[in-house]
Amino acid sequence: MTRQMTGAKMVVQALKDQGVDTVFGYPGGAVLPIYDEIFQQNDIRHILVRHEQAAIHAAEGYARSTGKPGVALVTSGPGATNAVTGLTDALLDSIPIVVLSGQVPTFMIGSDAFQEADTVGITRPCTKHNWLVKETDKLSSIMHQAFHVATSGRPGPVLVDIPKDVQFATGEYTAKPQAPVGHYQPQVKGDLETITQLVEAIEKAEKPVFYTGGGVINSGPGASQLLRELVEATGFPITSTLMGLGAYPASGKAWLGMLGMHGLYEANLAMHGCDLMINIGARFDDRITGRLDAFSPRSKKAHIDIDPSSINKVIKADMPIVGDVGHVLEDVLKIWKARGRKVNREAIAKWWQQIEEWKKVKCLTYKQSETVIKPQYALERLEALTKGRDRYITTEVGQHQMWAAQYLGFEDPNRWMTSGGLGTMGYGFPASVGVQVAHPEALVINVAGEASWLMNMQEMGTAVQFNLPVKQFILNNERLGMVRQWQQLLHGERYSQSWSEALPDFVKLAEAFGAKGIICKDPKDLDDAIMEMLEHDGPVIFDCLVEKHENCFPMIPSGEPHNKMLLGDAQATNAIAGKGAVLV
Amino acid sequence: MSALQIKKGSSKHSAYNLRPTFSDVQETHTITVLVENEPGVLARVIGLFSGRGYNIDSLTVAEVDHEGHLSRITIVTTGTPQVIEQIKAQLGRIVSVRDVHDLTAEGSSVERELALLKVASTGDKRVEALRLADIFRAQVVDSTLESFVFQLTGTPDKIDAFAELMRPLGLVQVARTGVAALARGKV
């Protein structure tokens, strides 16, 4: 079925065909025809952000919390360049988003026209794919292809750049079922021979560990279910990257906690000491591996990843399995069950004894204070007071992010939105907006640091306008905490530019936007203040004044392997030296 | 907590030199990439190489199937076996790439390059240049009383050798196409 319509109408029609209910955007000259079409319909809700970067992060929050692609609409030139950080963030964290940008009319491209930028050129390295649409007749099929590419294989951001004359001109609309899907069809089934090898390794392993990542979340809730089944049935311990939290429940008995630079002692030592590492949907990121030549030296490594380029990129895989996590886990379970559900029970029990010894270190212990709120304590209380609620957490980037990952427990996938790969300060607030739009009834909390939060604080306007009751839980140490920590550990305590001076009064700031502000500085008042935040129906800025010089531990110093973790300040003296000093 | 006593400037080296067990032998591979012929596709391929720090020794591109909108890009690249594997995997990830073949790894192939070489000289040198051109089966495609332009087709080695011989005989300019290559045999 084909129909004649304008390019602008096609954009809206294609979004409807794709089941899109929400678009995050900001209008401008080159997208006016599309905004005109948005005005004349009610199926798609437009959320007006206050900065294009926030539109992309909000779309990411929407996508991560729903499993559906997020959509953003921005104008040409500065609108598109402001989207670049968000696109790069989504690329590194494999988040499916579709960004539509306006462009100057085709006959003006290349003339340095007003608000012209080479958007496809600028965004080529920070998208999975992008298109410049030069003919209205091709617009609708490109739109459908854009959704296909964003959501298939390893998900990621795509951008469609639409010149203004293409939006005005009339062309033929191609409906979704008729649209050519193109040649992009990534492999989802894993190689059965290698999967059988993995099953054999599972049957024999004496010190196995599951190391799971964002790929499990991206594969959908079914993959998390299969993972849980496999973990329960084998009794193997499981750890996860920052991106994978929630795939296996934090309350599960096989859960070791997060691994990596600020991961738990028992998780990192299990990775270091294991004889079988089963990587499911993670990519051996440098935050995870630490020093490569000393990374888990005695283990056989299986690596399940939908992206062939992740295999053998940094760590050599003994059992490489290219495929979708859900499909592969299904086959693993099927074959393992068919072969008699064997594991080396005796050895596994011994392995758990060892892990229990490591757990006794209690690596998350911190020094409590009667007078000052410790950031860890603030998060412990937040966890205790929100446990069991329909809760979504976003974060900014820095110490608070690592503490949130350590002290909050995630029982389900899609409940934890954080900027892992790119480490984008300013991600959390707009992401919380996107999550709240997708889940209007849920409790959405952005755990923030004051410095990160200020980077996209203009989104208070969005939160208030759309009555989004997002809770901005700011651990305010008046410092760029992680930068300060590294300057303390690495740069002779010379705290170059890492303090937050001239901070706003956050309560007044909230009130100026028409929202509620709460300040808390006494540990004794904390519970009541948190309850006040939770009970308020509307956006809240919670200014939690915390200990200014708290360091985030445990920590693997740069350039060191997993078994050289620092557990606290006492151990940190002389921790990072030589080659490690150049690592970020 | 006391300050850490880290020596100033204790390391100038990139941390990523801490790479583990992969072999560091450099290999040269010819990779042939069939791509959809659409705007920006070459930029995607080249951007991949520059963005990830891979080498391009030579690169050729032209449309090979007008109906099917397909172009073939032939890339000669040098790297460790692990880097070569990464290059192939990364190329395969580009949405407009149809297929990637490593001709060096997948059995025998034919590789040809075309070069134009301008040699300006007179007297004995001019005669010698012409004699060597004959040995290499180069053709004269332009001539003045003081110069020749030779056209030579062959493997890159052969062209290197000829250019080396022409250098003392008045070589002034070289233009090379880069390698075009196909696997031998039926498919």
PDB file of N, CA and C in Angstrom, chain A residues 222-264:
ATOM      1  N   GLY A 222      13.541 -12.063  28.665  1.00  0.00           N
ATOM      2  CA  GLY A 222      13.669 -13.505  28.507  1.00  0.00           C
ATOM      3  C   GLY A 222      15.089 -13.979  28.774  1.00  0.00           C
ATOM      4  N   ALA A 223      16.070 -13.184  28.336  1.00  0.00           N
ATOM      5  CA  ALA A 223      17.471 -13.551  28.534  1.00  0.00           C
ATOM      6  C   ALA A 223      17.809 -13.547  30.017  1.00  0.00           C
ATOM      7  N   SER A 224      17.289 -12.549  30.751  1.00  0.00           N
ATOM      8  CA  SER A 224      17.533 -12.500  32.194  1.00  0.00           C
ATOM      9  C   SER A 224      16.933 -13.726  32.876  1.00  0.00           C
ATOM     10  N   GLN A 225      15.741 -14.134  32.428  1.00  0.00           N
ATOM     11  CA  GLN A 225      15.097 -15.326  32.995  1.00  0.00           C
ATOM     12  C   GLN A 225      15.957 -16.563  32.776  1.00  0.00           C
ATOM     13  N   LEU A 226      16.457 -16.712  31.542  1.00  0.00           N
ATOM     14  CA  LEU A 226      17.295 -17.874  31.223  1.00  0.00           C
ATOM     15  C   LEU A 226      18.581 -17.859  32.039  1.00  0.00           C
ATOM     16  N   LEU A 227      19.138 -16.656  32.193  1.00  0.00           N
ATOM     17  CA  LEU A 227      20.361 -16.532  32.984  1.00  0.00           C
ATOM     18  C   LEU A 227      20.101 -16.988  34.426  1.00  0.00           C
ATOM     19  N   ARG A 228      18.976 -16.520  34.984  1.00  0.00           N
ATOM     20  CA  ARG A 228      18.641 -16.888  36.363  1.00  0.00           C
ATOM     21  C   ARG A 228      18.479 -18.409  36.486  1.00  0.00           C
ATOM     22  N   GLU A 229      17.821 -18.987  35.487  1.00  0.00           N
ATOM     23  CA  GLU A 229      17.620 -20.440  35.511  1.00  0.00           C
ATOM     24  C   GLU A 229      18.961 -21.176  35.488  1.00  0.00           C
ATOM     25  N   LEU A 230      19.848 -20.696  34.605  1.00  0.00           N
ATOM     26  CA  LEU A 230      21.155 -21.358  34.472  1.00  0.00           C
ATOM     27  C   LEU A 230      21.975 -21.218  35.751  1.00  0.00           C
ATOM     28  N   VAL A 231      21.940 -20.022  36.344  1.00  0.00           N
ATOM     29  CA  VAL A 231      22.710 -19.788  37.571  1.00  0.00           C
ATOM     30  C   VAL A 231      22.168 -20.657  38.709  1.00  0.00           C
ATOM     31  N   GLU A 232      20.836 -20.669  38.862  1.00  0.00           N
ATOM     32  CA  GLU A 232      20.254 -21.475  39.937  1.00  0.00           C
ATOM     33  C   GLU A 232      20.564 -22.963  39.741  1.00  0.00           C
ATOM     34  N   ALA A 233      20.456 -23.416  38.495  1.00  0.00           N
ATOM     35  CA  ALA A 233      20.630 -24.843  38.237  1.00  0.00           C
ATOM     36  C   ALA A 233      22.073 -25.292  38.415  1.00  0.00           C
ATOM     37  N   THR A 234      23.023 -24.459  38.048  1.00  0.00           N
ATOM     38  CA  THR A 234      24.424 -24.865  38.162  1.00  0.00           C
ATOM     39  C   THR A 234      24.995 -24.550  39.538  1.00  0.00           C
ATOM     40  N   GLY A 235      24.446 -23.512  40.192  1.00  0.00           N
ATOM     41  CA  GLY A 235      25.009 -23.088  41.472  1.00  0.00           C
ATOM     42  C   GLY A 235      26.311 -22.324  41.337  1.00  0.00           C
ATOM     43  N   PHE A 236      26.620 -21.863  40.147  1.00  0.00           N
ATOM     44  CA  PHE A 236      27.859 -21.101  39.939  1.00  0.00           C
ATOM     45  C   PHE A 236      27.679 -19.664  40.432  1.00  0.00           C
ATOM     46  N   PRO A 237      28.740 -19.079  40.971  1.00  0.00           N
ATOM     47  CA  PRO A 237      28.661 -17.667  41.363  1.00  0.00           C
ATOM     48  C   PRO A 237      28.560 -16.752  40.140  1.00  0.00           C
ATOM     49  N   ILE A 238      27.950 -15.596  40.356  1.00  0.00           N
ATOM     50  CA  ILE A 238      27.765 -14.672  39.242  1.00  0.00           C
ATOM     51  C   ILE A 238      28.109 -13.251  39.672  1.00  0.00           C
ATOM     52  N   THR A 239      28.828 -12.564  38.788  1.00  0.00           N
ATOM     53  CA  THR A 239      29.107 -11.150  38.984  1.00  0.00           C
ATOM     54  C   THR A 239      28.696 -10.431  37.709  1.00  0.00           C
ATOM     55  N   SER A 240      28.589  -9.118  37.776  1.00  0.00           N
ATOM     56  CA  SER A 240      28.128  -8.381  36.607  1.00  0.00           C
ATOM     57  C   SER A 240      28.882  -7.066  36.488  1.00  0.00           C
ATOM     58  N   THR A 241      28.923  -6.559  35.283  1.00  0.00           N
ATOM     59  CA  THR A 241      29.462  -5.222  35.038  1.00  0.00           C
ATOM     60  C   THR A 241      28.445  -4.192  35.505  1.00  0.00           C
ATOM     61  N   LEU A 242      28.871  -2.943  35.486  1.00  0.00           N
ATOM     62  CA  LEU A 242      27.974  -1.830  35.813  1.00  0.00           C
ATOM     63  C   LEU A 242      26.726  -1.872  34.933  1.00  0.00           C
ATOM     64  N   MET A 243      26.919  -2.167  33.653  1.00  0.00           N
ATOM     65  CA  MET A 243      25.808  -2.122  32.700  1.00  0.00           C
ATOM     66  C   MET A 243      24.825  -3.280  32.875  1.00  0.00           C
ATOM     67  N   GLY A 244      25.281  -4.347  33.515  1.00  0.00           N
ATOM     68  CA  GLY A 244      24.447  -5.548  33.558  1.00  0.00           C
ATOM     69  C   GLY A 244      23.659  -5.715  34.851  1.00  0.00           C
ATOM     70  N   LEU A 245      23.741  -4.736  35.763  1.00  0.00           N
ATOM     71  CA  LEU A 245      23.102  -4.905  37.071  1.00  0.00           C
ATOM     72  C   LEU A 245      21.597  -5.081  36.914  1.00  0.00           C
ATOM     73  N   GLY A 246      21.055  -6.057  37.631  1.00  0.00           N
ATOM     74  CA  GLY A 246      19.622  -6.327  37.583  1.00  0.00           C
ATOM     75  C   GLY A 246      19.264  -7.543  36.754  1.00  0.00           C
ATOM     76  N   ALA A 247      20.158  -7.985  35.881  1.00  0.00           N
ATOM     77  CA  ALA A 247      19.867  -9.182  35.083  1.00  0.00           C
ATOM     78  C   ALA A 247      19.716 -10.387  36.009  1.00  0.00           C
ATOM     79  N   TYR A 248      20.603 -10.455  37.005  1.00  0.00           N
ATOM     80  CA  TYR A 248      20.464 -11.438  38.073  1.00  0.00           C
ATOM     81  C   TYR A 248      20.152 -10.647  39.338  1.00  0.00           C
ATOM     82  N   PRO A 249      19.189 -11.078  40.161  1.00  0.00           N
ATOM     83  CA  PRO A 249      18.780 -10.240  41.288  1.00  0.00           C
ATOM     84  C   PRO A 249      19.869 -10.118  42.356  1.00  0.00           C
ATOM     85  N   ALA A 250      19.967  -8.918  42.910  1.00  0.00           N
ATOM     86  CA  ALA A 250      20.965  -8.673  43.957  1.00  0.00           C
ATOM     87  C   ALA A 250      20.678  -9.526  45.192  1.00  0.00           C
ATOM     88  N   SER A 251      19.420  -9.961  45.360  1.00  0.00           N
ATOM     89  CA  SER A 251      19.099 -10.797  46.502  1.00  0.00           C
ATOM     90  C   SER A 251      19.356 -12.278  46.224  1.00  0.00           C
ATOM     91  N   GLY A 252      19.713 -12.617  44.996  1.00  0.00           N
ATOM     92  CA  GLY A 252      19.967 -14.009  44.630  1.00  0.00           C
ATOM     93  C   GLY A 252      21.143 -14.571  45.403  1.00  0.00           C
ATOM     94  N   LYS A 253      21.122 -15.881  45.678  1.00  0.00           N
ATOM     95  CA  LYS A 253      22.166 -16.414  46.567  1.00  0.00           C
ATOM     96  C   LYS A 253      23.506 -16.596  45.860  1.00  0.00           C
ATOM     97  N   ALA A 254      23.514 -16.589  44.553  1.00  0.00           N
ATOM     98  CA  ALA A 254      24.782 -16.742  43.835  1.00  0.00           C
ATOM     99  C   ALA A 254      25.432 -15.393  43.502  1.00  0.00           C
ATOM    100  N   TRP A 255      24.808 -14.313  43.929  1.00  0.00           N
ATOM    101  CA  TRP A 255      25.250 -12.972  43.547  1.00  0.00           C
ATOM    102  C   TRP A 255      26.502 -12.540  44.316  1.00  0.00           C
ATOM    103  N   LEU A 256      27.526 -12.118  43.589  1.00  0.00           N
ATOM    104  CA  LEU A 256      28.766 -11.654  44.206  1.00  0.00           C
ATOM    105  C   LEU A 256      28.860 -10.143  44.244  1.00  0.00           C
ATOM    106  N   GLY A 257      27.950  -9.452  43.581  1.00  0.00           N
ATOM    107  CA  GLY A 257      28.085  -7.996  43.451  1.00  0.00           C
ATOM    108  C   GLY A 257      28.809  -7.638  42.174  1.00  0.00           C
ATOM    109  N   MET A 258      28.886  -6.338  41.953  1.00  0.00           N
ATOM    110  CA  MET A 258      29.532  -5.840  40.732  1.00  0.00           C
ATOM    111  C   MET A 258      31.034  -6.113  40.781  1.00  0.00           C
ATOM    112  N   LEU A 259      31.627  -6.254  39.594  1.00  0.00           N
ATOM    113  CA  LEU A 259      33.080  -6.419  39.532  1.00  0.00           C
ATOM    114  C   LEU A 259      33.704  -5.159  38.944  1.00  0.00           C
ATOM    115  N   GLY A 260      35.023  -5.165  38.858  1.00  0.00           N
ATOM    116  CA  GLY A 260      35.714  -4.078  38.176  1.00  0.00           C
ATOM    117  C   GLY A 260      36.424  -3.125  39.116  1.00  0.00           C
ATOM    118  N   MET A 261      36.801  -1.989  38.574  1.00  0.00           N
ATOM    119  CA  MET A 261      37.643  -1.024  39.286  1.00  0.00           C
ATOM    120  C   MET A 261      37.106  -0.703  40.686  1.00  0.00           C
ATOM    121  N   HIS A 262      35.780  -0.465  40.782  1.00  0.00           N
ATOM    122  CA  HIS A 262      35.178  -0.231  42.088  1.00  0.00           C
ATOM    123  C   HIS A 262      34.215  -1.361  42.457  1.00  0.00           C
ATOM    124  N   GLY A 263      34.501  -2.527  41.933  1.00  0.00           N
ATOM    125  CA  GLY A 263      33.663  -3.681  42.197  1.00  0.00           C
ATOM    126  C   GLY A 263      33.991  -4.301  43.543  1.00  0.00           C
ATOM    127  N   LEU A 264      33.237  -5.340  43.887  1.00  0.00           N
ATOM    128  CA  LEU A 264      33.424  -5.954  45.189  1.00  0.00           C
ATOM    129  C   LEU A 264      34.640  -6.876  45.201  1.00  0.00           C
TER     130      LEU A 264
END
